[in-house]
Amino acid sequence: MWAVARRPRWIALLLLALVLAGVFAGLGKWQLERSIANGKPLPATTETRKALDDVTEPGRAASENIAGQRITVTGTFVAGDTTILTGRSGGGTYQAIGHLVDTGTGASLPVVIGWSDERRQAEAGGERLTDGQELTVQGRYYPAESPDQDAYSKGEYSAVAPARFVNTWKAFDDRMYIGYVVADGTTAKAADLGTIADRAPTREVRFDWLNLFYAIEWVVFAGFAVFLWYRFVKDAWEREQEDAREAAAAADTDAAGGAGEPAEPAPARR
């Protein structure tokens, strides 16, 4: 069989199979690296406090990398724009959401100020900060929530959704941070509200099994490319062997037929 494999045609096909196997193996390696990379926890940089403008800018969606980032922002709360949400984790039955206008950028920013078990107290606490004075708010910055995440019940909402606030806030100039801040105890105390539970975001490590499956698939394809070449060579060799056996059988049949023919009788003498 290897005499057939050494022919130029099959050597060229082997080189093509090896090239394809190399490409498939490279794709498998890439998928394996992705499955491992997706399983690595994100760097714990969120605990270093930064200015909000150093973390993001108005109109930019907050990425997973900065979710829970400790920030500092200075601005003024807008009177009459306090929103009350319920059904949220972190403390209390009701949480006051204030409309902060960033002094540096002039953009709007939702701030979860604090909580109370009484709706009126939560609303009064939020409005307590709207005296026109600049305040420096410290807390954690999170990606904006969608109105679809609302656990709507009896006309009350639960999601910090800037997409909904733009329709309810009185003072809004179309510039907004696509995220929100959960204020720390200093802001909550100034509003005479309970402090929202402050906790560092968890970075759950997940191994991407789907990418691992793809990696295994590419390795199988690489092996199949070489196996396919082997089968082609073997099939060609087997055909040649079969043709040789048939030719030999035919030659033997012809030889046997020639030896068995009767001789012509000699002409009679007179």
Coordinates of N, CA and C in Angstrom, one line a residue, residues 3-217:
A3 N 3.6 1.7 -1.4 CA 4.1 2.0 -2.8 C 3.1 3.0 -3.5
V4 N 1.8 2.8 -3.3 CA 0.8 3.7 -3.8 C 0.9 5.1 -3.2
A5 N 1.1 5.1 -1.8 CA 1.1 6.3 -1.1 C 2.3 7.2 -1.5
R6 N 3.4 6.6 -2.0 CA 4.5 7.4 -2.4 C 4.4 8.1 -3.8
R7 N 3.4 7.8 -4.5 CA 3.2 8.4 -5.8 C 2.9 9.9 -5.6
P8 N 3.3 10.7 -6.6 CA 3.2 12.2 -6.5 C 1.8 12.6 -6.2
R9 N 0.8 12.0 -6.8 CA -0.6 12.4 -6.6 C -1.0 12.3 -5.2
W10 N -0.6 11.2 -4.5 CA -1.0 10.9 -3.2 C -0.2 11.7 -2.2
I11 N 1.1 12.0 -2.5 CA 1.9 12.9 -1.7 C 1.3 14.3 -1.7
A12 N 0.9 14.8 -2.8 CA 0.2 16.1 -2.9 C -1.0 16.2 -2.1
L13 N -1.8 15.1 -2.2 CA -3.1 15.0 -1.4 C -2.8 15.0 0.1
L14 N -1.7 14.3 0.5 CA -1.3 14.2 1.9 C -0.9 15.6 2.4
L15 N -0.2 16.3 1.6 CA 0.2 17.7 2.0 C -1.0 18.6 2.2
L16 N -2.0 18.4 1.3 CA -3.3 19.2 1.5 C -4.0 18.8 2.8
A17 N -4.0 17.5 3.1 CA -4.7 17.0 4.3 C -4.0 17.5 5.5
L18 N -2.6 17.6 5.5 CA -1.9 18.1 6.6 C -2.1 19.6 6.8
V19 N -2.3 20.3 5.7 CA -2.6 21.7 5.8 C -3.9 21.9 6.5
L20 N -4.9 21.2 6.0 CA -6.3 21.3 6.6 C -6.2 20.9 8.1
A21 N -5.5 19.8 8.4 CA -5.4 19.4 9.8 C -4.8 20.4 10.6
G22 N -3.8 21.1 10.1 CA -3.1 22.2 10.8 C -4.1 23.4 11.1
V23 N -4.9 23.7 10.1 CA -5.9 24.8 10.2 C -6.9 24.4 11.3
F24 N -7.4 23.1 11.2 CA -8.4 22.7 12.2 C -7.8 22.7 13.6
A25 N -6.6 22.2 13.7 CA -5.9 22.2 15.0 C -5.8 23.6 15.6
G26 N -5.4 24.5 14.7 CA -5.3 25.9 15.2 C -6.6 26.5 15.7
L27 N -7.7 26.1 14.9 CA -9.1 26.6 15.4 C -9.4 25.9 16.7
G28 N -9.0 24.7 16.9 CA -9.3 24.0 18.2 C -8.6 24.7 19.3
K29 N -7.3 25.0 19.0 CA -6.5 25.7 20.1 C -7.1 27.0 20.4
W30 N -7.6 27.8 19.4 CA -8.3 29.1 19.7 C -9.5 28.9 20.5
Q31 N -10.3 27.9 20.2 CA -11.5 27.6 21.0 C -11.2 27.2 22.4
L32 N -10.1 26.4 22.6 CA -9.7 26.0 23.9 C -9.3 27.2 24.8
E33 N -8.5 28.1 24.1 CA -8.0 29.3 24.8 C -9.2 30.2 25.2
R34 N -10.2 30.2 24.4 CA -11.4 31.0 24.7 C -12.2 30.4 25.9
S35 N -12.3 29.1 25.9 CA -13.0 28.5 27.0 C -12.3 28.7 28.4
I36 N -10.9 28.7 28.3 CA -10.2 29.0 29.5 C -10.2 30.4 29.9
A37 N -10.1 31.3 28.9 CA -10.2 32.8 29.2 C -11.5 33.2 29.8
N38 N -12.6 32.6 29.3 CA -14.0 32.9 29.8 C -14.1 32.4 31.2
G39 N -13.3 31.4 31.6 CA -13.4 30.9 33.0 C -12.6 31.6 34.0
K40 N -11.8 32.6 33.6 CA -11.0 33.4 34.5 C -11.8 34.5 35.2
P41 N -11.6 34.7 36.4 CA -12.3 35.8 37.1 C -11.8 37.1 36.6
L42 N -12.7 38.1 36.6 CA -12.3 39.5 36.2 C -11.4 40.1 37.3
P43 N -10.4 40.9 37.0 CA -9.5 41.5 38.0 C -10.3 42.3 39.0
A44 N -10.0 42.2 40.2 CA -10.7 42.9 41.3 C -10.2 44.3 41.4
T45 N -10.4 45.1 40.4 CA -10.0 46.5 40.4 C -11.1 47.5 40.9
T46 N -12.3 46.9 41.2 CA -13.5 47.7 41.5 C -13.3 48.3 42.9
E47 N -12.4 47.8 43.8 CA -12.3 48.3 45.1 C -11.4 49.6 45.2
T48 N -10.8 50.0 44.1 CA -10.0 51.2 44.1 C -10.9 52.3 43.7
R49 N -11.2 53.3 44.6 CA -12.1 54.3 44.3 C -11.6 55.3 43.2
K50 N -12.5 55.6 42.3 CA -12.1 56.5 41.2 C -13.1 57.6 40.9
A51 N -12.8 58.6 40.3 CA -13.8 59.6 39.9 C -14.6 59.0 38.8
L52 N -15.9 59.4 38.8 CA -16.8 58.8 37.8 C -16.3 59.1 36.4
D53 N -15.8 60.3 36.1 CA -15.4 60.6 34.8 C -14.2 59.8 34.3
D54 N -13.5 59.2 35.3 CA -12.3 58.4 34.9 C -12.8 56.9 34.6
V55 N -14.0 56.6 35.0 CA -14.5 55.3 34.8 C -15.4 55.2 33.5
T56 N -16.2 56.2 33.3 CA -17.1 56.2 32.1 C -17.4 57.6 31.7
E57 N -18.3 57.7 30.7 CA -18.7 59.0 30.3 C -20.2 58.9 29.9
P58 N -20.9 60.1 29.8 CA -22.3 60.1 29.5 C -22.6 59.4 28.1
G59 N -23.6 58.5 28.1 CA -24.0 57.9 26.9 C -23.3 56.5 26.6
R60 N -22.3 56.2 27.5 CA -21.6 54.9 27.3 C -22.1 53.9 28.2
A61 N -22.5 52.7 27.7 CA -23.0 51.7 28.5 C -22.0 51.1 29.4
A62 N -22.3 50.8 30.6 CA -21.4 50.3 31.6 C -21.1 48.8 31.3
S63 N -19.8 48.4 31.2 CA -19.5 47.1 30.9 C -19.4 46.3 32.2
E64 N -19.3 44.9 32.0 CA -19.2 44.1 33.2 C -17.9 44.3 34.0
N65 N -16.9 44.8 33.3 CA -15.6 45.1 34.0 C -15.7 46.1 35.1
I66 N -16.6 47.1 34.9 CA -16.7 48.2 35.9 C -17.9 48.1 36.8
A67 N -18.7 47.0 36.7 CA -19.9 46.8 37.5 C -19.4 46.7 39.0
G68 N -20.0 47.6 39.8 CA -19.7 47.6 41.2 C -18.4 48.5 41.5
Q69 N -17.9 49.2 40.5 CA -16.8 50.0 40.7 C -17.0 51.1 41.8
R70 N -16.1 51.3 42.7 CA -16.3 52.4 43.7 C -15.9 53.7 43.0
I71 N -16.9 54.7 43.1 CA -16.7 56.0 42.4 C -17.0 57.1 43.3
T72 N -16.6 58.3 42.9 CA -16.9 59.6 43.5 C -17.4 60.5 42.4
V73 N -18.5 61.2 42.7 CA -19.1 62.1 41.7 C -19.6 63.3 42.5
T74 N -19.5 64.5 42.0 CA -20.0 65.7 42.6 C -21.1 66.3 41.7
G75 N -22.2 66.7 42.4 CA -23.3 67.3 41.6 C -24.4 67.8 42.5
T76 N -25.5 68.1 41.8 CA -26.6 68.7 42.5 C -27.9 67.8 42.3
F77 N -28.6 67.5 43.3 CA -29.9 66.8 43.1 C -31.0 67.7 42.7
V78 N -31.8 67.2 41.8 CA -32.9 68.0 41.2 C -34.2 67.8 42.0
A79 N -34.7 68.9 42.5 CA -36.0 68.8 43.3 C -37.1 68.3 42.5
G80 N -38.0 67.5 43.1 CA -39.1 67.0 42.4 C -38.9 65.8 41.5
D81 N -37.6 65.3 41.4 CA -37.3 64.2 40.6 C -37.0 62.9 41.3
T82 N -37.3 62.9 42.6 CA -37.0 61.7 43.4 C -38.0 60.6 43.0
T83 N -37.5 59.4 42.7 CA -38.3 58.3 42.3 C -38.2 57.2 43.4
I84 N -39.3 56.6 43.7 CA -39.4 55.6 44.8 C -39.6 54.2 44.1
L85 N -38.7 53.3 44.4 CA -38.7 51.9 43.9 C -39.0 51.0 45.1
T86 N -39.6 49.8 44.8 CA -39.8 48.8 45.8 C -39.4 47.5 45.3
G87 N -39.3 46.5 46.2 CA -39.0 45.2 45.8 C -37.5 45.0 45.5
R88 N -36.6 45.8 46.0 CA -35.2 45.7 45.6 C -34.4 45.1 46.8
S89 N -33.3 44.5 46.5 CA -32.4 44.0 47.5 C -31.6 45.1 48.1
G90 N -31.0 44.9 49.2 CA -30.1 45.9 49.8 C -30.6 46.6 51.0
G91 N -31.9 46.4 51.3 CA -32.5 47.0 52.5 C -33.8 47.7 52.2
G92 N -34.7 47.6 53.2 CA -35.9 48.4 53.2 C -37.0 48.0 52.2
T93 N -38.2 48.5 52.5 CA -39.3 48.2 51.5 C -39.3 49.2 50.4
Y94 N -38.9 50.4 50.7 CA -38.8 51.4 49.6 C -37.4 52.0 49.5
Q95 N -37.0 52.3 48.3 CA -35.7 52.9 48.1 C -35.8 54.2 47.3
A96 N -35.2 55.3 47.7 CA -35.3 56.6 47.1 C -34.2 56.7 46.0
I97 N -34.6 57.0 44.8 CA -33.6 57.2 43.7 C -33.6 58.7 43.4
G98 N -32.5 59.4 43.5 CA -32.4 60.8 43.2 C -31.8 61.0 41.8
H99 N -32.1 62.2 41.3 CA -31.6 62.7 40.0 C -30.5 63.6 40.2
L100 N -29.3 63.1 40.1 CA -28.1 64.0 40.3 C -27.6 64.5 38.9
V101 N -27.3 65.8 38.9 CA -26.7 66.4 37.7 C -25.2 66.6 38.0
D102 N -24.4 65.9 37.2 CA -22.9 65.9 37.4 C -22.4 67.3 37.2
T103 N -21.7 67.9 38.1 CA -21.2 69.3 38.0 C -20.2 69.4 36.8
G104 N -19.4 68.3 36.6 CA -18.4 68.4 35.6 C -18.9 68.2 34.2
T105 N -19.8 67.3 34.0 CA -20.3 67.0 32.6 C -21.7 67.6 32.3
G106 N -22.5 67.9 33.4 CA -23.8 68.4 33.2 C -24.8 67.2 32.9
A107 N -24.3 66.0 32.9 CA -25.2 64.9 32.6 C -25.9 64.4 33.8
S108 N -27.1 63.7 33.5 CA -27.9 63.2 34.6 C -27.4 61.8 35.0
L109 N -27.6 61.5 36.3 CA -27.1 60.3 36.9 C -28.1 59.8 38.0
P110 N -28.7 58.6 37.8 CA -29.6 58.1 38.9 C -28.7 57.7 40.1
V111 N -29.1 58.0 41.3 CA -28.4 57.7 42.5 C -29.4 57.0 43.4
V112 N -29.1 55.8 43.9 CA -29.9 55.1 44.9 C -29.4 55.7 46.2
I113 N -30.2 56.5 46.8 CA -29.8 57.3 48.0 C -29.9 56.5 49.3
G114 N -31.0 55.8 49.5 CA -31.1 55.0 50.8 C -32.5 54.4 50.8
W115 N -32.8 53.8 51.9 CA -34.1 53.1 52.0 C -34.9 53.5 53.3
S116 N -36.2 53.1 53.2 CA -37.1 53.3 54.4 C -38.2 52.3 54.2
D117 N -38.8 51.9 55.3 CA -40.0 51.0 55.2 C -41.3 51.8 55.0
E118 N -41.1 53.1 55.1 CA -42.3 54.0 54.8 C -42.1 54.7 53.5
R119 N -43.0 54.7 52.6 CA -42.9 55.4 51.3 C -42.7 56.9 51.5
R120 N -43.5 57.5 52.3 CA -43.4 58.9 52.5 C -42.0 59.3 53.0
Q121 N -41.5 58.5 54.0 CA -40.2 58.8 54.5 C -39.1 58.7 53.5
A122 N -39.2 57.7 52.6 CA -38.2 57.5 51.5 C -38.3 58.6 50.6
E123 N -39.5 59.1 50.2 CA -39.6 60.2 49.3 C -39.0 61.5 50.0
A124 N -39.4 61.7 51.2 CA -38.9 62.9 51.9 C -37.4 62.9 52.1
G125 N -36.8 61.7 52.3 CA -35.4 61.6 52.4 C -34.7 62.0 51.1
G126 N -35.2 61.6 50.0 CA -34.6 61.9 48.7 C -34.7 63.4 48.5
E127 N -35.9 64.0 48.8 CA -36.0 65.5 48.6 C -35.2 66.3 49.6
R128 N -34.8 65.7 50.7 CA -34.0 66.4 51.7 C -32.7 66.9 51.1
L129 N -32.2 66.2 50.0 CA -30.9 66.5 49.5 C -31.0 67.5 48.3
T130 N -32.3 67.9 47.9 CA -32.5 68.8 46.8 C -32.5 70.3 47.2
D131 N -31.5 70.7 47.9 CA -31.6 72.1 48.4 C -30.7 73.0 47.5
G132 N -30.2 72.5 46.4 CA -29.4 73.3 45.5 C -27.9 73.3 45.8
Q133 N -27.5 72.6 46.9 CA -26.1 72.6 47.3 C -25.4 71.4 46.6
E134 N -24.2 71.7 46.2 CA -23.4 70.6 45.6 C -23.0 69.5 46.6
L135 N -23.2 68.3 46.3 CA -22.8 67.2 47.2 C -21.9 66.3 46.5
T136 N -21.0 65.7 47.2 CA -20.1 64.7 46.7 C -20.6 63.3 47.2
V137 N -20.9 62.5 46.2 CA -21.5 61.2 46.4 C -20.5 60.1 46.2
Q138 N -20.3 59.3 47.2 CA -19.5 58.1 47.0 C -20.3 56.8 47.0
G139 N -20.0 55.9 46.2 CA -20.7 54.6 46.2 C -20.2 53.7 45.1
R140 N -21.1 52.8 44.6 CA -20.7 51.9 43.6 C -21.5 52.1 42.3
Y141 N -20.8 52.0 41.2 CA -21.4 52.3 39.9 C -21.8 51.0 39.2
Y142 N -23.1 50.9 38.7 CA -23.6 49.6 38.1 C -24.2 49.9 36.8
P143 N -24.3 48.9 35.9 CA -24.9 49.1 34.6 C -26.4 49.4 34.8
A144 N -26.9 50.2 33.9 CA -28.4 50.5 33.9 C -29.2 49.3 33.8
E145 N -30.3 49.3 34.5 CA -31.3 48.2 34.4 C -32.4 48.6 33.4
S146 N -33.0 47.6 32.9 CA -34.0 47.8 31.8 C -35.4 47.8 32.5
P147 N -36.3 48.6 31.9 CA -37.7 48.6 32.4 C -38.3 47.2 32.3
D148 N -37.8 46.4 31.5 CA -38.3 45.0 31.4 C -38.0 44.2 32.7
Q149 N -37.0 44.7 33.4 CA -36.7 44.0 34.7 C -37.6 44.4 35.8
D150 N -38.5 45.3 35.6 CA -39.4 45.8 36.7 C -40.3 44.6 37.2
A151 N -40.3 44.5 38.5 CA -41.3 43.6 39.2 C -42.5 44.5 39.5
Y152 N -43.2 44.8 38.4 CA -44.3 45.8 38.5 C -45.5 45.2 39.4
S153 N -45.9 46.0 40.4 CA -47.0 45.5 41.2 C -47.7 46.7 41.8
K154 N -49.0 46.8 41.5 CA -49.8 47.9 42.0 C -49.3 49.3 41.7
G155 N -48.8 49.5 40.5 CA -48.3 50.8 40.1 C -46.9 51.2 40.6
E156 N -46.2 50.2 41.2 CA -44.9 50.5 41.7 C -43.8 49.8 40.8
Y157 N -42.6 50.3 40.8 CA -41.5 49.8 40.0 C -40.3 49.4 40.9
S158 N -39.5 48.5 40.3 CA -38.3 48.0 41.0 C -37.0 48.3 40.3
A159 N -37.0 48.6 39.0 CA -35.7 48.7 38.3 C -35.2 50.1 38.2
V160 N -33.9 50.3 38.4 CA -33.3 51.6 38.2 C -33.0 51.7 36.7
A161 N -34.0 52.2 36.0 CA -34.1 52.2 34.5 C -34.0 53.6 34.0
P162 N -32.8 54.1 33.6 CA -32.8 55.5 33.0 C -33.7 55.6 31.8
A163 N -33.9 54.6 31.1 CA -34.8 54.7 29.9 C -36.2 55.1 30.3
R164 N -36.6 54.8 31.6 CA -37.9 55.2 32.0 C -37.8 56.6 32.7
F165 N -36.7 56.8 33.4 CA -36.6 58.1 34.1 C -36.6 59.3 33.1
V166 N -36.2 59.1 31.9 CA -36.2 60.3 31.0 C -37.6 60.8 30.7
N167 N -38.6 59.9 30.9 CA -39.9 60.3 30.7 C -40.6 60.9 32.0
T168 N -40.0 60.8 33.1 CA -40.6 61.2 34.3 C -39.8 62.4 35.0
W169 N -38.5 62.5 34.7 CA -37.7 63.6 35.3 C -38.1 64.9 34.6
K170 N -38.2 65.9 35.5 CA -38.6 67.2 35.0 C -37.4 68.0 34.3
A171 N -36.2 67.9 34.9 CA -35.1 68.6 34.4 C -34.1 67.5 33.7
F172 N -34.2 67.5 32.4 CA -33.4 66.5 31.7 C -33.0 67.1 30.3
D173 N -31.7 67.1 30.0 CA -31.2 67.7 28.7 C -30.7 66.7 27.8
D174 N -31.1 65.4 27.9 CA -30.7 64.4 27.0 C -29.3 63.8 27.2
R175 N -28.6 64.3 28.2 CA -27.3 63.8 28.5 C -27.4 62.9 29.8
M176 N -27.1 61.7 29.7 CA -27.3 60.8 30.8 C -26.2 59.7 30.8
Y177 N -25.8 59.3 32.0 CA -25.0 58.2 32.2 C -25.8 56.9 32.1
I178 N -25.3 55.9 31.3 CA -26.1 54.7 31.1 C -25.7 53.7 32.3
G179 N -26.0 54.1 33.5 CA -25.7 53.4 34.7 C -26.3 54.1 35.8
Y180 N -26.0 53.6 37.0 CA -26.5 54.3 38.2 C -25.5 54.0 39.4
V181 N -25.7 54.8 40.4 CA -24.8 54.7 41.6 C -25.6 54.3 42.8
V182 N -25.1 53.4 43.6 CA -25.7 53.1 44.9 C -24.8 53.8 45.9
A183 N -25.4 54.8 46.5 CA -24.6 55.7 47.4 C -24.3 54.9 48.7
D184 N -23.2 55.4 49.3 CA -22.8 54.8 50.6 C -23.5 55.5 51.8
G185 N -23.0 55.1 53.0 CA -23.7 55.6 54.2 C -23.7 57.1 54.4
T186 N -22.7 57.8 53.9 CA -22.6 59.3 54.1 C -23.8 60.0 53.4
T187 N -24.1 59.6 52.2 CA -25.2 60.2 51.5 C -26.6 59.8 52.2
A188 N -26.7 58.5 52.5 CA -27.9 58.0 53.2 C -28.2 58.7 54.5
K189 N -27.1 58.9 55.2 CA -27.2 59.6 56.5 C -27.7 61.1 56.3
A190 N -27.1 61.7 55.3 CA -27.5 63.1 55.0 C -29.0 63.2 54.6
A191 N -29.5 62.1 54.1 CA -31.0 62.1 53.7 C -31.8 61.5 54.8
D192 N -31.2 61.1 55.9 CA -31.9 60.5 57.0 C -32.6 59.2 56.6
L193 N -31.9 58.4 55.8 CA -32.4 57.1 55.3 C -31.5 56.0 55.7
G194 N -31.9 54.8 55.6 CA -31.1 53.6 55.8 C -30.1 53.5 54.7
T195 N -28.9 52.9 55.0 CA -27.9 52.7 54.0 C -28.1 51.4 53.3
I196 N -28.0 51.5 51.9 CA -28.1 50.3 51.1 C -26.9 49.4 51.4
A197 N -27.1 48.1 51.5 CA -26.1 47.2 51.8 C -25.0 47.3 50.8
D198 N -23.8 47.6 51.2 CA -22.6 47.7 50.3 C -21.9 46.4 50.3
R199 N -21.7 45.9 49.1 CA -21.0 44.6 48.9 C -20.2 44.6 47.6
A200 N -19.0 44.1 47.7 CA -18.2 44.0 46.5 C -18.9 43.0 45.5
P201 N -18.8 43.3 44.2 CA -19.4 42.4 43.3 C -18.7 41.0 43.3
T202 N -19.4 39.9 43.1 CA -18.8 38.6 43.0 C -18.4 38.4 41.6
R203 N -17.3 37.7 41.4 CA -16.8 37.4 40.1 C -16.8 35.8 40.0
E204 N -17.9 35.3 39.6 CA -18.1 33.9 39.5 C -17.2 33.3 38.3
V205 N -16.5 32.3 38.6 CA -15.6 31.7 37.6 C -16.4 30.6 36.9
R206 N -16.6 30.7 35.6 CA -17.3 29.7 34.8 C -16.4 29.2 33.7
F207 N -16.3 27.9 33.6 CA -15.6 27.3 32.5 C -16.5 27.2 31.3
D208 N -16.1 27.7 30.1 CA -17.0 27.7 29.0 C -17.0 26.3 28.3
W209 N -18.0 25.5 28.7 CA -18.0 24.1 28.1 C -18.3 24.1 26.6
L210 N -19.1 25.1 26.2 CA -19.4 25.1 24.7 C -18.2 25.3 23.9
N211 N -17.3 26.3 24.3 CA -16.1 26.5 23.6 C -15.2 25.2 23.6
L212 N -15.2 24.5 24.8 CA -14.4 23.3 24.9 C -14.9 22.2 23.9
F213 N -16.2 22.2 23.8 CA -16.8 21.2 22.8 C -16.4 21.5 21.4
Y214 N -16.4 22.8 21.1 CA -16.0 23.3 19.7 C -14.5 22.9 19.5
A215 N -13.7 23.1 20.6 CA -12.3 22.7 20.4 C -12.1 21.3 20.1
I216 N -12.8 20.4 20.8 CA -12.8 19.0 20.6 C -13.2 18.6 19.1
E217 N -14.3 19.3 18.7 CA -14.8 19.1 17.3 C -13.7 19.4 16.3

